[in-house]
């Protein structure tokens, strides 16, 4: 069951995604969450507290998603099966529900000028990279948090480009096939980027 604090955190993320950093106010969150005016300020007294709450909630949601994925990952998962997750993630982030992606971009922009938020966002990024590396290693790839972190950073840049650029520009720069792009990002970032058609890792 979602607590009021979690509801407010989720609403902060939604407001960030819909209105951008300038539109994030305590009143805007109150209105969007359908709670009495002043409720959000009671939980998160400052704007920086709102931003840190969003970062923390996104980290929690990601950890829960990774835990669910880990619990359902077969022991014999192949690198190719892991690679196929990235086109799916790209499609979800851009075409299905860009809320989390847009909110993350806003947090990045805010963190440039807010050291405390930078620390909170850094913890999110490291946690995400470590979780990604664990998934890669489950498929027999010698992936590290640095490999997964690079993959995440490239993924974010591509996803933002797909959201922000006009279709003709996306075609011109070769991003018009999100499935191929998602696979390409993964294969470029993993340490052993070659494997057999059946998913077995090759040397080299």
mmCIF file of C-alpha atoms in Angstrom:
data_model
loop_
_atom_site.group_PDB
_atom_site.id
_atom_site.type_symbol
_atom_site.label_atom_id
_atom_site.label_comp_id
_atom_site.label_asym_id
_atom_site.label_seq_id
_atom_site.Cartn_x
_atom_site.Cartn_y
_atom_site.Cartn_z
ATOM 1 C CA UNK A 1 0.000 0.000 0.000
ATOM 2 C CA UNK A 2 1.356 3.407 -1.005
ATOM 3 C CA UNK A 3 1.988 5.770 1.893
ATOM 4 C CA UNK A 4 1.282 9.491 1.693
ATOM 5 C CA UNK A 5 5.020 10.202 1.547
ATOM 6 C CA UNK A 6 5.380 7.813 -1.399
ATOM 7 C CA UNK A 7 2.357 9.395 -3.081
ATOM 8 C CA UNK A 8 3.938 12.829 -2.758
ATOM 9 C CA UNK A 9 7.291 11.563 -4.063
ATOM 10 C CA UNK A 10 5.582 10.001 -7.080
ATOM 11 C CA UNK A 11 3.730 13.255 -7.665
ATOM 12 C CA UNK A 12 6.945 15.267 -7.494
ATOM 13 C CA UNK A 13 8.308 13.038 -10.272
ATOM 14 C CA UNK A 14 5.154 13.543 -12.347
ATOM 15 C CA UNK A 15 5.222 17.324 -11.897
ATOM 16 C CA UNK A 16 8.923 17.461 -12.798
ATOM 17 C CA UNK A 17 8.245 15.482 -15.962
ATOM 18 C CA UNK A 18 5.192 17.503 -16.981
ATOM 19 C CA UNK A 19 6.170 21.028 -15.928
ATOM 20 C CA UNK A 20 9.964 20.974 -15.718
ATOM 21 C CA UNK A 21 12.064 22.316 -12.887
ATOM 22 C CA UNK A 22 10.476 25.750 -12.970
ATOM 23 C CA UNK A 23 7.036 24.270 -12.500
ATOM 24 C CA UNK A 24 7.998 22.273 -9.408
ATOM 25 C CA UNK A 25 6.455 23.990 -6.397
ATOM 26 C CA UNK A 26 4.874 22.753 -3.198
ATOM 27 C CA UNK A 27 1.486 24.034 -4.354
ATOM 28 C CA UNK A 28 1.809 22.294 -7.709
ATOM 29 C CA UNK A 29 2.511 18.995 -5.955
ATOM 30 C CA UNK A 30 -0.400 19.527 -3.553
ATOM 31 C CA UNK A 31 -2.755 20.152 -6.474
ATOM 32 C CA UNK A 32 -1.530 17.201 -8.526
ATOM 33 C CA UNK A 33 -1.632 14.839 -5.538
ATOM 34 C CA UNK A 34 -5.091 16.014 -4.488
ATOM 35 C CA UNK A 35 -4.013 16.793 -0.929
ATOM 36 C CA UNK A 36 -4.737 19.866 1.216
ATOM 37 C CA UNK A 37 -2.554 22.880 0.564
ATOM 38 C CA UNK A 38 0.522 22.794 2.762
ATOM 39 C CA UNK A 39 0.725 18.989 2.941
ATOM 40 C CA UNK A 40 3.773 18.691 0.712
ATOM 41 C CA UNK A 41 5.615 21.423 2.604
ATOM 42 C CA UNK A 42 5.035 19.546 5.852
ATOM 43 C CA UNK A 43 6.831 16.494 4.438
ATOM 44 C CA UNK A 44 9.447 18.294 2.333
ATOM 45 C CA UNK A 45 10.033 21.835 3.667
ATOM 46 C CA UNK A 46 12.300 23.097 0.888
ATOM 47 C CA UNK A 47 12.484 22.809 -2.867
ATOM 48 C CA UNK A 48 15.776 20.943 -2.539
ATOM 49 C CA UNK A 49 14.031 18.450 -0.264
ATOM 50 C CA UNK A 50 11.462 17.929 -3.025
ATOM 51 C CA UNK A 51 14.202 17.192 -5.546
ATOM 52 C CA UNK A 52 16.021 14.822 -3.212
ATOM 53 C CA UNK A 53 12.737 13.047 -2.503
ATOM 54 C CA UNK A 54 12.270 12.505 -6.236
ATOM 55 C CA UNK A 55 15.798 11.121 -6.590
ATOM 56 C CA UNK A 56 15.311 8.791 -3.631
ATOM 57 C CA UNK A 57 11.972 7.540 -4.880
ATOM 58 C CA UNK A 58 13.377 6.844 -8.339
ATOM 59 C CA UNK A 59 16.238 4.895 -6.767
ATOM 60 C CA UNK A 60 13.762 2.887 -4.693
ATOM 61 C CA UNK A 61 11.586 2.141 -7.724
ATOM 62 C CA UNK A 62 14.591 1.038 -9.748
ATOM 63 C CA UNK A 63 15.833 -1.222 -6.951
ATOM 64 C CA UNK A 64 12.409 -2.833 -6.700
ATOM 65 C CA UNK A 65 12.286 -3.374 -10.465
ATOM 66 C CA UNK A 66 15.751 -4.931 -10.445
ATOM 67 C CA UNK A 67 14.776 -7.198 -7.560
ATOM 68 C CA UNK A 68 11.726 -8.381 -9.488
ATOM 69 C CA UNK A 69 13.851 -8.947 -12.570
ATOM 70 C CA UNK A 70 16.475 -10.862 -10.593
ATOM 71 C CA UNK A 71 13.818 -13.076 -9.035
ATOM 72 C CA UNK A 72 12.503 -14.051 -12.458
ATOM 73 C CA UNK A 73 15.816 -14.249 -14.347
ATOM 74 C CA UNK A 74 16.536 -17.833 -15.447
ATOM 75 C CA UNK A 75 19.915 -19.215 -14.407
ATOM 76 C CA UNK A 76 20.819 -19.966 -18.011
ATOM 77 C CA UNK A 77 20.066 -16.466 -19.332
ATOM 78 C CA UNK A 78 22.265 -15.588 -22.311
ATOM 79 C CA UNK A 79 24.016 -12.324 -23.217
ATOM 80 C CA UNK A 80 21.696 -11.968 -26.207
ATOM 81 C CA UNK A 81 18.642 -12.221 -23.966
ATOM 82 C CA UNK A 82 20.064 -9.526 -21.703
ATOM 83 C CA UNK A 83 20.854 -7.395 -24.751
ATOM 84 C CA UNK A 84 17.233 -7.629 -25.879
ATOM 85 C CA UNK A 85 16.171 -5.897 -22.661
ATOM 86 C CA UNK A 86 17.715 -2.617 -23.782
ATOM 87 C CA UNK A 87 15.607 -2.047 -26.907
ATOM 88 C CA UNK A 88 12.570 -2.821 -24.740
ATOM 89 C CA UNK A 89 13.712 -0.348 -22.096
ATOM 90 C CA UNK A 90 14.343 2.303 -24.744
ATOM 91 C CA UNK A 91 10.895 1.797 -26.243
ATOM 92 C CA UNK A 92 9.272 2.000 -22.818
ATOM 93 C CA UNK A 93 11.220 5.107 -21.807
ATOM 94 C CA UNK A 94 10.472 7.020 -25.002
ATOM 95 C CA UNK A 95 7.284 5.715 -26.596
ATOM 96 C CA UNK A 96 5.267 4.278 -23.720
ATOM 97 C CA UNK A 97 5.855 6.358 -20.597
ATOM 98 C CA UNK A 98 8.620 9.003 -20.613
ATOM 99 C CA UNK A 99 7.762 10.275 -17.112
ATOM 100 C CA UNK A 100 10.765 8.753 -15.348
ATOM 101 C CA UNK A 101 13.141 9.762 -18.126
ATOM 102 C CA UNK A 102 11.956 13.370 -18.210
ATOM 103 C CA UNK A 103 12.121 13.640 -14.434
ATOM 104 C CA UNK A 104 15.655 12.224 -14.438
ATOM 105 C CA UNK A 105 16.750 14.802 -17.015
ATOM 106 C CA UNK A 106 15.345 17.586 -14.843
ATOM 107 C CA UNK A 107 17.198 16.180 -11.822
ATOM 108 C CA UNK A 108 20.444 16.174 -13.807
ATOM 109 C CA UNK A 109 19.959 19.839 -14.726
ATOM 110 C CA UNK A 110 19.137 20.799 -11.139
ATOM 111 C CA UNK A 111 22.119 18.839 -9.806
ATOM 112 C CA UNK A 112 24.532 20.967 -11.826
ATOM 113 C CA UNK A 113 23.891 23.830 -9.384
ATOM 114 C CA UNK A 114 22.930 21.923 -6.224
ATOM 115 C CA UNK A 115 25.750 19.954 -4.539
ATOM 116 C CA UNK A 116 23.428 18.125 -2.128
ATOM 117 C CA UNK A 117 21.229 16.944 -4.980
ATOM 118 C CA UNK A 118 24.352 15.992 -6.922
ATOM 119 C CA UNK A 119 25.284 13.617 -4.106
ATOM 120 C CA UNK A 120 21.798 12.088 -4.034
ATOM 121 C CA UNK A 121 21.734 11.687 -7.805
ATOM 122 C CA UNK A 122 25.208 10.162 -7.721
ATOM 123 C CA UNK A 123 23.968 7.469 -5.360
ATOM 124 C CA UNK A 124 21.107 6.701 -7.745
ATOM 125 C CA UNK A 125 23.450 6.389 -10.722
ATOM 126 C CA UNK A 126 25.932 4.153 -8.881
ATOM 127 C CA UNK A 127 23.138 1.932 -7.577
ATOM 128 C CA UNK A 128 21.673 1.580 -11.064
ATOM 129 C CA UNK A 129 25.076 0.731 -12.546
ATOM 130 C CA UNK A 130 25.802 -1.897 -9.903
ATOM 131 C CA UNK A 131 22.422 -3.508 -10.509
ATOM 132 C CA UNK A 132 23.031 -3.539 -14.263
ATOM 133 C CA UNK A 133 26.444 -5.126 -13.811
ATOM 134 C CA UNK A 134 24.948 -7.884 -11.648
ATOM 135 C CA UNK A 135 22.440 -8.671 -14.382
ATOM 136 C CA UNK A 136 25.195 -8.784 -17.010
ATOM 137 C CA UNK A 137 27.310 -11.106 -14.869
ATOM 138 C CA UNK A 138 24.336 -13.412 -14.454
ATOM 139 C CA UNK A 139 24.580 -13.925 -18.215
ATOM 140 C CA UNK A 140 28.274 -14.758 -18.000
ATOM 141 C CA UNK A 141 29.606 -11.352 -19.032
ATOM 142 C CA UNK A 142 32.516 -9.879 -17.022
ATOM 143 C CA UNK A 143 30.728 -6.557 -16.710
ATOM 144 C CA UNK A 144 31.605 -3.995 -14.056
ATOM 145 C CA UNK A 145 29.733 -1.031 -12.631
ATOM 146 C CA UNK A 146 31.846 1.167 -14.891
ATOM 147 C CA UNK A 147 30.683 -0.737 -17.983
ATOM 148 C CA UNK A 148 27.063 -0.602 -16.897
ATOM 149 C CA UNK A 149 27.390 3.053 -15.907
ATOM 150 C CA UNK A 150 28.710 3.948 -19.352
ATOM 151 C CA UNK A 151 25.843 2.030 -20.899
ATOM 152 C CA UNK A 152 23.327 3.888 -18.703
ATOM 153 C CA UNK A 153 24.838 7.275 -19.609
ATOM 154 C CA UNK A 154 24.737 6.509 -23.328
ATOM 155 C CA UNK A 155 21.209 5.154 -22.981
ATOM 156 C CA UNK A 156 20.087 8.392 -21.322
ATOM 157 C CA UNK A 157 21.605 10.508 -24.083
ATOM 158 C CA UNK A 158 19.979 8.472 -26.841
ATOM 159 C CA UNK A 159 16.602 8.460 -25.101
ATOM 160 C CA UNK A 160 16.669 12.243 -24.672
ATOM 161 C CA UNK A 161 17.599 12.660 -28.340
ATOM 162 C CA UNK A 162 14.668 10.491 -29.403
ATOM 163 C CA UNK A 163 12.303 12.593 -27.305
ATOM 164 C CA UNK A 164 13.675 15.986 -28.249
ATOM 165 C CA UNK A 165 14.649 15.775 -31.925
ATOM 166 C CA UNK A 166 12.348 15.985 -34.962
ATOM 167 C CA UNK A 167 11.865 12.798 -36.953
ATOM 168 C CA UNK A 168 13.975 13.954 -39.901
ATOM 169 C CA UNK A 169 16.941 14.706 -37.637
ATOM 170 C CA UNK A 170 16.545 11.328 -35.890
ATOM 171 C CA UNK A 171 16.715 9.634 -39.301
ATOM 172 C CA UNK A 172 19.674 11.743 -40.407
ATOM 173 C CA UNK A 173 21.811 10.784 -37.400
ATOM 174 C CA UNK A 174 20.844 7.111 -37.536
ATOM 175 C CA UNK A 175 18.631 6.852 -34.462
ATOM 176 C CA UNK A 176 15.435 5.964 -36.290
ATOM 177 C CA UNK A 177 15.612 2.245 -35.404
ATOM 178 C CA UNK A 178 15.364 2.164 -31.588
ATOM 179 C CA UNK A 179 15.655 -1.621 -31.530
ATOM 180 C CA UNK A 180 18.972 -1.602 -33.378
ATOM 181 C CA UNK A 181 20.175 1.361 -31.327
ATOM 182 C CA UNK A 182 19.345 -0.389 -28.033
ATOM 183 C CA UNK A 183 21.244 -3.503 -29.098
ATOM 184 C CA UNK A 184 24.136 -1.423 -30.367
ATOM 185 C CA UNK A 185 24.482 0.421 -27.067
ATOM 186 C CA UNK A 186 24.641 -2.813 -25.126
ATOM 187 C CA UNK A 187 27.102 -4.508 -27.453
ATOM 188 C CA UNK A 188 29.379 -1.457 -27.460
ATOM 189 C CA UNK A 189 29.492 -1.212 -23.668
ATOM 190 C CA UNK A 190 29.929 -4.817 -22.493
ATOM 191 C CA UNK A 191 33.571 -5.962 -22.183
ATOM 192 C CA UNK A 192 33.162 -8.917 -24.530
ATOM 193 C CA UNK A 193 30.876 -7.530 -27.175
ATOM 194 C CA UNK A 194 30.840 -10.647 -29.343
ATOM 195 C CA UNK A 195 28.862 -13.821 -28.865
ATOM 196 C CA UNK A 196 27.499 -16.657 -30.910
ATOM 197 C CA UNK A 197 24.017 -16.530 -32.406
ATOM 198 C CA UNK A 198 22.846 -18.849 -29.636
ATOM 199 C CA UNK A 199 24.043 -16.375 -27.008
ATOM 200 C CA UNK A 200 27.286 -18.028 -25.909
ATOM 201 C CA UNK A 201 30.132 -15.623 -25.192
ATOM 202 C CA UNK A 202 33.085 -15.763 -27.556
ATOM 203 C CA UNK A 203 36.617 -14.920 -26.608
ATOM 204 C CA UNK A 204 38.117 -11.697 -27.846
#
